[in-house]
CSV table of C-alpha atoms and ligand atoms in Angstrom, one decimal:
chain,number,residue,atom,x,y,z
A,1,MET,CA,-75.8,15.5,36.8
A,2,SER,CA,-74.8,15.1,32.9
A,3,LYS,CA,-72.6,17.9,32.1
A,4,LYS,CA,-72.9,20.2,29.2
A,5,THR,CA,-69.9,21.0,26.6
A,6,LEU,CA,-69.5,23.5,23.9
A,7,ILE,CA,-66.7,23.3,21.4
A,8,ILE,CA,-66.2,26.8,19.3
A,9,GLY,CA,-64.6,25.8,16.0
A,10,ALA,CA,-64.7,23.5,13.7
A,11,GLY,CA,-61.2,23.2,12.0
A,12,GLY,CA,-58.9,20.7,12.1
A,13,VAL,CA,-58.1,20.9,15.7
A,14,GLY,CA,-62.4,21.3,16.2
A,15,ASN,CA,-62.7,18.1,14.3
A,16,VAL,CA,-60.5,16.1,17.0
A,17,VAL,CA,-61.9,17.9,20.0
A,18,ALA,CA,-65.4,16.7,18.8
A,19,PHE,CA,-64.3,13.0,18.3
A,20,LYS,CA,-62.4,12.8,21.3
A,21,CYS,CA,-65.1,14.4,23.9
A,22,ALA,CA,-67.5,12.0,22.1
A,23,MET,CA,-65.2,9.3,22.8
A,24,ASN,CA,-65.6,9.9,26.6
A,25,SER,CA,-69.3,11.5,26.6
A,26,LYS,CA,-69.4,9.9,30.3
A,27,THR,CA,-67.6,12.9,31.2
A,28,PHE,CA,-68.6,15.5,28.5
A,29,GLY,CA,-72.1,15.0,28.4
A,30,GLU,CA,-74.4,16.9,26.1
A,31,ILE,CA,-72.0,18.2,23.4
A,32,THR,CA,-72.3,21.0,20.9
A,33,LEU,CA,-70.1,21.9,18.4
A,34,ALA,CA,-70.5,25.8,17.1
A,35,SER,CA,-68.6,27.7,14.4
A,36,ARG,CA,-68.9,30.2,11.8
A,37,THR,CA,-70.0,28.0,9.1
A,38,LEU,CA,-72.8,25.5,10.2
A,39,SER,CA,-72.2,23.1,7.5
A,40,LYS,CA,-68.5,22.2,8.6
A,41,CYS,CA,-70.3,21.3,12.4
A,42,ASP,CA,-72.8,19.2,10.5
A,43,ALA,CA,-69.9,17.3,8.6
A,44,ILE,CA,-67.9,16.7,11.7
A,45,ALA,CA,-71.3,15.9,13.7
A,46,LYS,CA,-72.3,13.1,10.8
A,47,ASN,CA,-68.3,11.4,11.3
A,48,VAL,CA,-68.6,11.3,14.7
A,49,LYS,CA,-72.0,9.6,14.8
A,50,GLU,CA,-70.9,7.3,12.1
A,51,LYS,CA,-67.4,6.3,14.0
A,52,VAL,CA,-68.4,6.7,17.6
A,53,GLY,CA,-71.9,6.3,17.5
A,54,VAL,CA,-72.4,9.4,19.7
A,55,GLU,CA,-75.2,12.2,18.6
A,56,ILE,CA,-73.3,15.8,19.0
A,57,LYS,CA,-75.4,18.8,18.6
A,58,THR,CA,-74.2,21.9,16.2
A,59,ALA,CA,-74.7,25.7,16.0
A,60,ALA,CA,-73.7,28.5,14.1
A,61,VAL,CA,-71.9,31.6,15.8
A,62,ASP,CA,-69.5,34.4,15.2
A,63,ALA,CA,-67.2,34.2,17.8
A,64,ASP,CA,-66.1,37.8,17.1
A,65,SER,CA,-69.5,39.1,18.7
A,66,ILE,CA,-70.0,39.0,22.4
A,67,PRO,CA,-73.9,39.2,21.9
A,68,GLU,CA,-74.1,36.2,19.7
A,69,LEU,CA,-72.1,34.2,21.7
A,70,ILE,CA,-74.3,35.5,24.7
A,71,VAL,CA,-77.2,34.2,23.6
A,72,LEU,CA,-75.7,31.0,22.5
A,73,PHE,CA,-74.3,30.3,26.0
A,74,LYS,CA,-78.0,31.1,27.6
A,75,GLU,CA,-79.6,28.9,25.2
A,76,LEU,CA,-76.7,25.6,26.0
A,77,SER,CA,-76.1,26.4,29.3
A,78,PRO,CA,-72.8,24.8,29.1
A,79,ASP,CA,-70.5,23.7,32.1
A,80,ILE,CA,-67.2,24.5,29.6
A,81,VAL,CA,-66.4,26.3,26.4
A,82,ILE,CA,-63.6,24.6,24.8
A,83,ASN,CA,-62.1,27.5,22.1
A,84,VAL,CA,-60.4,25.9,19.2
A,85,ALA,CA,-61.2,28.8,17.2
A,86,LEU,CA,-58.6,31.2,16.1
A,87,PRO,CA,-56.6,33.1,18.5
A,88,TYR,CA,-58.4,36.2,17.3
A,89,GLN,CA,-61.4,35.0,19.1
A,90,ASP,CA,-59.9,34.3,22.7
A,91,LEU,CA,-61.2,37.6,24.5
A,92,THR,CA,-64.4,37.5,23.1
A,93,ILE,CA,-65.1,34.1,24.3
A,94,MET,CA,-63.5,34.9,27.6
A,95,ASP,CA,-65.7,38.0,28.1
A,96,ALA,CA,-69.0,35.9,27.0
A,97,CYS,CA,-68.0,33.3,29.4
A,98,THR,CA,-67.5,35.8,32.4
A,99,ALA,CA,-70.7,37.2,31.7
A,100,CYS,CA,-72.6,33.7,31.6
A,101,LYS,CA,-70.2,32.4,34.5
A,102,ILE,CA,-68.9,29.2,32.3
A,103,ASP,CA,-65.3,27.7,32.5
A,104,TYR,CA,-63.2,28.4,29.8
A,105,LEU,CA,-60.5,26.9,27.8
A,106,ASP,CA,-58.4,27.5,24.9
A,107,THR,CA,-55.1,26.2,22.9
A,108,ALA,CA,-53.5,29.5,21.8
A,109,ASN,CA,-52.7,32.9,23.1
A,110,TYR,CA,-54.8,36.1,22.1
A,111,GLU,CA,-53.5,37.8,18.9
A,112,HIS,CA,-54.5,41.0,17.4
A,113,PRO,CA,-55.4,40.5,13.7
A,114,ASP,CA,-53.5,43.7,12.8
A,115,THR,CA,-50.4,43.1,15.1
A,116,ALA,CA,-48.5,39.7,14.7
A,117,LYS,CA,-47.4,39.7,18.6
A,118,PHE,CA,-48.3,36.5,20.8
A,119,GLU,CA,-48.4,37.4,24.4
A,120,TYR,CA,-50.4,36.6,27.7
A,121,LYS,CA,-51.3,40.0,29.1
A,122,GLU,CA,-54.9,40.8,27.8
A,123,GLN,CA,-56.0,37.3,29.0
A,124,TRP,CA,-53.9,37.4,32.4
A,125,ALA,CA,-55.7,40.7,32.8
A,126,ARG,CA,-59.2,39.3,32.9
A,127,ASP,CA,-57.9,37.1,36.1
A,128,ASP,CA,-60.0,39.3,38.3
A,129,ALA,CA,-63.1,39.2,36.5
A,130,PHE,CA,-62.6,35.4,36.2
A,131,LYS,CA,-62.4,35.2,39.7
A,132,LYS,CA,-65.3,37.7,40.5
A,133,ALA,CA,-67.4,35.4,38.2
A,134,ASN,CA,-66.3,32.4,39.9
A,135,ILE,CA,-65.3,30.6,37.2
A,136,MET,CA,-61.9,28.9,35.7
A,137,GLY,CA,-59.7,29.7,32.6
A,138,LEU,CA,-57.5,27.2,31.4
A,139,LEU,CA,-55.1,28.7,28.9
A,140,GLY,CA,-52.9,27.2,26.3
A,141,SER,CA,-54.0,23.2,26.2
A,142,GLY,CA,-52.8,22.1,23.2
A,143,PHE,CA,-49.9,20.5,22.8
A,144,ASP,CA,-47.3,23.1,22.3
A,145,PRO,CA,-48.4,25.3,24.4
A,146,GLY,CA,-49.9,22.7,26.8
A,147,VAL,CA,-48.4,19.1,26.8
A,148,THR,CA,-44.9,20.8,27.0
A,149,ASN,CA,-45.9,22.9,29.7
A,150,VAL,CA,-47.2,19.9,31.6
A,151,PHE,CA,-43.9,18.2,30.7
A,152,CYS,CA,-42.0,21.1,32.0
A,153,ALA,CA,-43.9,20.8,35.5
A,154,TYR,CA,-43.7,16.8,35.6
A,155,ALA,CA,-39.8,17.4,35.2
A,156,GLN,CA,-39.9,19.6,37.6
A,157,LYS,CA,-42.1,17.7,40.2
A,158,HIS,CA,-40.2,14.4,39.8
A,159,TYR,CA,-37.1,14.5,38.1
A,160,PHE,CA,-35.2,18.0,39.4
A,161,ASP,CA,-34.8,20.3,42.6
A,162,GLU,CA,-34.0,23.0,39.7
A,163,ILE,CA,-34.2,22.9,36.0
A,164,HIS,CA,-31.5,25.2,34.8
A,165,THR,CA,-32.5,25.1,30.8
A,166,ILE,CA,-35.2,23.8,28.6
A,167,ASP,CA,-35.1,23.1,24.9
A,168,ILE,CA,-38.4,22.4,23.4
A,169,LEU,CA,-38.3,20.8,20.6
A,170,ASP,CA,-41.1,20.6,18.0
A,171,CYS,CA,-40.4,18.3,14.9
A,172,ASN,CA,-43.1,17.2,12.2
A,173,ALA,CA,-41.8,15.2,9.5
A,174,GLY,CA,-45.2,14.8,8.2
A,175,ASP,CA,-45.1,14.8,4.2
A,176,HIS,CA,-48.5,15.8,2.7
A,177,GLY,CA,-47.5,15.9,-0.5
A,178,TYR,CA,-47.9,19.4,-1.6
A,179,PRO,CA,-44.9,21.5,-2.2
A,180,PHE,CA,-46.2,24.0,0.3
A,181,ALA,CA,-49.0,24.1,3.0
A,182,THR,CA,-49.3,24.4,6.4
A,183,ASN,CA,-50.5,22.1,9.3
A,184,PHE,CA,-52.7,24.4,10.9
A,185,ASN,CA,-54.5,27.6,10.2
A,186,PRO,CA,-52.0,29.2,7.3
A,187,GLU,CA,-52.5,32.8,8.8
A,188,ILE,CA,-51.6,31.8,12.4
A,189,ASN,CA,-48.7,29.4,11.5
A,190,LEU,CA,-47.2,31.8,8.9
A,191,ARG,CA,-47.4,35.0,11.4
A,192,GLU,CA,-45.7,32.8,14.3
A,193,VAL,CA,-42.8,31.3,11.6
A,194,SER,CA,-41.9,34.7,9.6
A,195,ALA,CA,-41.6,36.6,13.2
A,196,ASN,CA,-38.3,37.5,15.0
A,197,GLY,CA,-37.2,34.9,17.1
A,198,ARG,CA,-36.5,35.1,20.7
A,199,TYR,CA,-35.6,33.0,23.6
A,200,TRP,CA,-35.1,34.1,27.6
A,201,GLU,CA,-31.7,33.7,29.5
A,202,ASN,CA,-30.8,35.2,32.7
A,203,GLY,CA,-34.0,37.1,33.4
A,204,LYS,CA,-33.6,38.5,29.6
A,205,TRP,CA,-35.5,38.2,26.4
A,206,ILE,CA,-33.1,37.9,23.5
A,207,GLU,CA,-34.5,38.7,20.1
A,208,THR,CA,-33.0,37.1,16.7
A,209,LYS,CA,-34.1,37.5,13.0
A,210,PRO,CA,-36.2,35.0,11.9
A,211,MET,CA,-34.9,31.5,11.3
A,212,GLU,CA,-31.2,32.9,12.3
A,213,ILE,CA,-30.8,30.1,15.0
A,214,MET,CA,-30.4,26.7,13.7
A,215,GLN,CA,-29.4,23.6,15.5
A,216,VAL,CA,-29.4,20.0,14.2
A,217,TRP,CA,-31.3,17.7,17.0
A,218,ASP,CA,-31.8,14.1,16.9
A,219,TYR,CA,-35.4,12.9,17.2
A,220,PRO,CA,-35.9,9.1,18.4
A,221,GLU,CA,-38.0,7.7,15.6
A,222,ILE,CA,-37.5,10.5,13.1
A,223,GLY,CA,-33.7,11.0,13.0
A,224,LYS,CA,-31.8,14.4,12.7
A,225,LYS,CA,-33.4,17.5,11.4
A,226,ASP,CA,-32.5,21.3,11.1
A,227,SER,CA,-34.3,22.9,13.7
A,228,TYR,CA,-34.7,26.6,13.7
A,229,LEU,CA,-35.4,28.7,17.0
A,230,LEU,CA,-38.7,30.4,17.1
A,231,TYR,CA,-40.5,32.3,19.8
A,232,HIS,CA,-43.4,30.2,21.0
A,233,GLU,CA,-46.4,31.7,23.9
A,234,GLU,CA,-45.2,28.9,26.6
A,235,MET,CA,-42.3,30.8,27.2
A,236,GLU,CA,-43.5,33.7,28.8
A,237,SER,CA,-45.6,31.4,31.2
A,238,LEU,CA,-42.7,29.1,32.2
A,239,VAL,CA,-40.6,31.6,33.1
A,240,LYS,CA,-43.1,32.7,35.6
A,241,HIS,CA,-43.6,29.2,37.0
A,242,ILE,CA,-40.2,27.0,36.5
A,243,LYS,CA,-37.7,27.3,39.6
A,244,GLY,CA,-34.4,28.3,39.2
A,245,LEU,CA,-34.3,28.7,35.2
A,246,LYS,CA,-31.7,30.3,33.6
A,247,ARG,CA,-32.6,29.8,29.9
A,248,ILE,CA,-35.4,28.3,27.8
A,249,ARG,CA,-35.5,28.2,24.1
A,250,PHE,CA,-37.9,26.8,21.3
A,251,PHE,CA,-36.9,25.1,18.2
A,252,MET,CA,-39.1,23.9,15.3
A,253,THR,CA,-38.3,21.9,12.1
A,254,PHE,CA,-38.7,22.7,9.0
A,255,GLY,CA,-38.0,21.4,5.6
A,256,GLU,CA,-36.3,22.9,2.4
A,257,SER,CA,-39.2,23.5,0.4
A,258,TYR,CA,-41.2,24.9,3.5
A,259,LEU,CA,-38.5,27.6,3.9
A,260,THR,CA,-37.9,28.3,0.2
A,261,HIS,CA,-41.4,28.9,-0.3
A,262,MET,CA,-41.7,30.9,2.6
A,263,LYS,CA,-38.7,33.2,1.7
A,264,CYS,CA,-40.2,33.8,-1.9
A,265,LEU,CA,-43.7,34.8,-0.2
A,266,GLU,CA,-42.2,37.0,2.1
A,267,ASN,CA,-39.7,38.8,-0.7
A,268,VAL,CA,-43.0,39.4,-2.8
A,269,GLY,CA,-45.0,40.9,0.4
A,270,MET,CA,-47.6,37.8,0.4
A,271,LEU,CA,-46.9,37.5,4.0
A,272,GLY,CA,-47.8,41.1,5.0
A,273,ILE,CA,-50.7,41.8,7.4
A,274,LYS,CA,-51.5,45.1,6.5
A,275,GLU,CA,-54.4,46.2,4.0
A,276,ILE,CA,-53.5,47.2,0.4
A,277,GLU,CA,-55.4,48.3,-2.3
A,278,HIS,CA,-56.2,46.1,-5.2
A,279,LYS,CA,-57.9,46.9,-8.3
A,280,GLY,CA,-60.2,49.2,-6.0
A,281,MET,CA,-60.8,46.8,-3.1
A,282,LYS,CA,-58.9,46.2,-0.2
A,283,ILE,CA,-57.4,43.0,0.9
A,284,VAL,CA,-54.7,41.6,3.4
A,285,PRO,CA,-52.0,39.7,1.4
A,286,MET,CA,-51.8,37.0,4.0
A,287,GLU,CA,-55.6,36.5,4.1
A,288,PHE,CA,-55.4,35.9,0.2
A,289,LEU,CA,-52.7,33.8,0.8
A,290,SER,CA,-54.8,31.7,3.2
A,291,THR,CA,-57.6,31.4,1.0
A,292,LEU,CA,-55.2,29.9,-1.8
A,293,LEU,CA,-53.7,27.5,0.3
A,294,PRO,CA,-55.1,23.8,1.3
A,295,ASP,CA,-57.2,23.6,4.0
A,296,PRO,CA,-55.3,22.2,6.9
A,297,ALA,CA,-58.4,20.2,7.7
A,298,SER,CA,-58.4,18.5,4.0
A,299,LEU,CA,-54.5,17.2,4.6
A,300,GLY,CA,-55.4,14.5,7.0
A,301,GLU,CA,-56.0,11.8,4.5
A,302,ARG,CA,-52.7,12.7,2.4
A,303,THR,CA,-50.3,13.1,5.4
A,304,LYS,CA,-47.6,10.5,6.2
A,305,GLY,CA,-45.0,10.6,9.0
A,306,LYS,CA,-44.6,10.8,12.1
A,307,THR,CA,-44.4,14.2,14.6
A,308,ASN,CA,-42.0,14.1,17.8
A,309,ILE,CA,-42.7,17.1,20.1
A,310,GLY,CA,-41.0,17.0,23.5
A,311,ILE,CA,-38.8,19.0,25.8
A,312,TYR,CA,-35.2,18.6,26.6
A,313,ALA,CA,-34.1,20.0,30.3
A,314,LYS,CA,-30.9,20.0,32.4
A,315,GLY,CA,-30.8,20.7,35.9
A,316,ILE,CA,-30.0,19.4,39.5
A,317,LYS,CA,-31.2,16.7,41.6
A,318,ASP,CA,-29.7,15.7,45.1
A,319,GLY,CA,-26.9,18.1,44.2
A,320,LYS,CA,-25.8,16.2,40.7
A,321,GLU,CA,-26.2,17.3,37.3
A,322,ARG,CA,-28.9,15.8,35.7
A,323,THR,CA,-30.5,15.7,31.8
A,324,ILE,CA,-33.5,14.6,30.7
A,325,TYR,CA,-35.6,14.2,27.3
A,326,ILE,CA,-39.6,14.0,27.7
A,327,TYR,CA,-41.4,13.6,24.2
A,328,GLN,CA,-44.3,12.0,22.3
A,329,VAL,CA,-44.4,10.5,19.2
A,330,SER,CA,-47.4,10.5,16.9
A,331,ASP,CA,-47.9,9.0,13.6
A,332,HIS,CA,-50.2,11.3,10.9
A,333,GLU,CA,-51.8,7.9,9.1
A,334,LYS,CA,-52.9,6.4,12.6
A,335,CYS,CA,-54.2,9.8,13.7
A,336,TYR,CA,-56.2,9.9,10.5
A,337,GLU,CA,-57.5,6.3,11.0
A,338,GLU,CA,-59.0,7.1,14.5
A,339,VAL,CA,-60.6,10.6,14.0
A,340,LEU,CA,-60.1,11.4,10.5
A,341,SER,CA,-57.3,14.1,10.9
A,342,GLN,CA,-53.5,14.5,10.4
A,343,GLY,CA,-51.2,14.7,13.3
A,344,VAL,CA,-50.8,17.9,14.1
A,345,SER,CA,-54.4,18.6,14.6
A,346,TYR,CA,-54.7,15.3,16.5
A,347,THR,CA,-51.8,16.2,18.9
A,348,THR,CA,-53.7,19.6,19.4
A,349,GLY,CA,-57.2,18.2,19.8
A,350,VAL,CA,-56.4,15.4,22.4
A,351,PRO,CA,-54.8,17.8,25.0
A,352,ALA,CA,-57.6,20.3,24.6
A,353,MET,CA,-60.4,17.5,25.7
A,354,ILE,CA,-58.1,16.1,28.7
A,355,GLY,CA,-57.4,19.7,30.0
A,356,ALA,CA,-61.3,20.2,29.7
A,357,LYS,CA,-61.8,16.5,31.2
A,358,LEU,CA,-59.8,17.2,34.3
A,359,MET,CA,-61.6,20.7,34.8
A,360,LEU,CA,-65.0,18.6,34.2
A,361,GLU,CA,-64.0,16.0,36.9
A,362,GLY,CA,-62.7,18.4,39.1
A,363,LYS,CA,-59.3,17.2,39.1
A,364,TRP,CA,-57.9,20.5,37.9
A,365,GLN,CA,-59.6,23.2,39.6
A,366,GLY,CA,-59.5,26.6,40.7
A,367,LYS,CA,-61.3,30.4,39.9
A,368,GLY,CA,-59.4,32.9,37.8
A,369,ILE,CA,-56.6,32.2,34.9
A,370,PHE,CA,-54.1,29.7,34.8
A,371,ASN,CA,-51.6,28.2,32.6
A,372,MET,CA,-51.0,24.5,32.5
A,373,GLU,CA,-48.0,24.3,34.5
A,374,GLU,CA,-49.6,25.9,37.5
A,375,PHE,CA,-51.5,22.4,38.0
A,376,ASP,CA,-50.5,18.9,39.1
A,377,PRO,CA,-48.9,17.1,36.0
A,378,ASP,CA,-49.6,13.6,37.1
A,379,PRO,CA,-53.4,13.4,36.1
A,380,PHE,CA,-52.8,14.9,32.9
A,381,MET,CA,-49.7,12.7,32.1
A,382,GLU,CA,-51.9,9.7,32.8
A,383,GLU,CA,-54.4,10.9,30.7
A,384,LEU,CA,-52.1,11.6,27.6
A,385,MET,CA,-51.4,7.5,28.0
A,386,ILE,CA,-54.8,6.6,27.6
A,387,GLN,CA,-56.1,9.1,25.0
A,388,GLY,CA,-53.7,8.9,22.4
A,389,LEU,CA,-50.7,10.5,23.2
A,390,PRO,CA,-48.0,8.1,25.1
A,391,TRP,CA,-45.0,9.6,25.8
A,392,LYS,CA,-41.2,8.7,26.8
A,393,ILE,CA,-38.8,9.9,29.3
A,394,GLU,CA,-34.8,9.3,28.8
A,395,GLU,CA,-31.9,10.0,31.2
A,396,ARG,CA,-29.5,11.4,28.6
B,1,NDP,P1,-58.3,26.1,11.3
B,1,NDP,O1,-58.5,27.2,10.6
B,1,NDP,O2,-58.7,24.5,10.7
B,1,NDP,O3,-60.1,26.2,12.2
B,1,NDP,C1,-60.5,27.3,12.7
B,1,NDP,C2,-62.0,27.4,13.0
B,1,NDP,O4,-62.4,28.2,13.9
B,1,NDP,C3,-62.8,27.2,11.7
B,1,NDP,O5,-63.9,26.3,11.7
B,1,NDP,C4,-63.3,28.7,11.8
B,1,NDP,O6,-64.6,28.6,10.8
B,1,NDP,C5,-63.5,28.9,13.1
B,1,NDP,N1,-63.6,30.4,13.2
B,1,NDP,C6,-62.9,31.5,12.9
B,1,NDP,N2,-63.4,32.7,12.7
B,1,NDP,C7,-64.5,32.3,13.5
B,1,NDP,C8,-65.6,33.3,14.1
B,1,NDP,N3,-65.5,34.4,14.1
B,1,NDP,N4,-66.5,32.3,14.7
B,1,NDP,C9,-66.5,31.5,14.9
B,1,NDP,N5,-65.9,30.4,14.4
B,1,NDP,C10,-64.7,31.0,13.9
B,1,NDP,O7,-57.7,26.2,12.5
B,1,NDP,P2,-57.2,25.0,13.4
B,1,NDP,O8,-58.1,24.1,13.7
B,1,NDP,O9,-55.6,24.5,12.9
B,1,NDP,O10,-56.7,25.6,14.6
B,1,NDP,C11,-57.5,25.8,15.7
B,1,NDP,C12,-56.7,26.5,17.2
B,1,NDP,O11,-56.1,25.9,17.6
B,1,NDP,C13,-55.9,27.8,16.5
B,1,NDP,O12,-56.3,29.1,17.4
B,1,NDP,C14,-54.6,27.3,16.3
B,1,NDP,O13,-53.3,28.7,16.8
B,1,NDP,C15,-54.5,26.4,17.5
B,1,NDP,N6,-53.7,25.5,17.6
B,1,NDP,C16,-52.9,25.1,18.9
B,1,NDP,C17,-51.6,24.5,18.8
B,1,NDP,C18,-51.2,24.0,19.8
B,1,NDP,O14,-50.2,23.2,20.1
B,1,NDP,N7,-51.3,24.9,21.2
B,1,NDP,C19,-51.3,23.9,17.5
B,1,NDP,C20,-52.2,23.8,16.5
B,1,NDP,C21,-53.1,25.2,16.7
B,1,NDP,P3,-64.7,28.7,9.5
B,1,NDP,O15,-64.3,27.4,8.9
B,1,NDP,O16,-66.6,28.6,9.5
B,1,NDP,O17,-64.2,30.1,8.9
């Protein structure tokens, strides 16, 4: 029987997911794109129809409201909900999925709007409810988290008896021509990079000041780049699932201009997430800044250059030390040519589609809540090769 797919969120990532599901419509069947603003869904549906020749339906929904979600789910009866709205909506969408017994997938872990804290606790706590409803939830099926978790599982399966250290390396060498803009939702992006850094060593989390640790990494097809240690959510699940792990860190590149702007904005209080009084009105500085900054979905046309995201893993195989580097390089302009989005939305949206495809095809199956590395990485790695994110492995 033909499947039904519901995508929630019509931003940069939602655009890519809509395109890629339409390109794989044999698996996804009848596709609906829903978001807060119907006109954004309609604009995407129009482009998909023109470029791919597939009709997708659209709907308006406030995903902060469980009753509204339930009404939409009952009307559409989707087989899967792909959540590419914001992390603030994760729990409401998960709870509506439980109520209607529908499989769930997202790309970013839950964040409370008032606290810049990323953790899986509240989503993992829904494991029993998902099991009872006989449904599956796949968390973090973007690039990082997402593909980086699958790279780790692939390294563990094929290259190591034990992995001792992992460095996740995220380089975006794209240039959009603006002095300052973010490649995905500004609020989520700035909350992530202005938070304290954190890495895991010998069973303990070690906290650093924001951008305190810098290391130069050499990225194939891009070159050497200053890379800063950040906390990133995939580490929380990887420390549970990768055998023998002694240390895991996450590095991301930032250009001079980005860092200078961020420092200034922070110094004047523009990154604040608590309400302040302004001329008799209450405003949240970060939300106001987010309104001023370019919409990430509009960067596609202007962005040139490449992204390179991968994992650098060291460990033991057959009693000998081994180091491997698995990475994927994307070109912003090629992404735009294919689906009218820049590379960061593309590298997030394609894995979201692949995760959902494996679930619908029954290749990744289970009841309850799962992180990416808990499944066989091979079918996912094969799909990456054919769906636009080819990867490479080097012995170092
Ligand atoms: P955007 O800000 O471009 O888009 C978010 C979309 O969600 C918008 O269309 C917005 O609707 C919609 N939305 C927000 N609130 C609601 C709501 N209450 N109800 C319904 N829809 C809502 O973000 P991106 O596309 O850049 O990012 C999407 C997700 O992908 C985020 O969760 C982000 O953290 C994640 N991500 C994950 C990455 C990974 O590698 N794992 C990397 C990059 C992003 P409207 O426009 O109408 O307000």
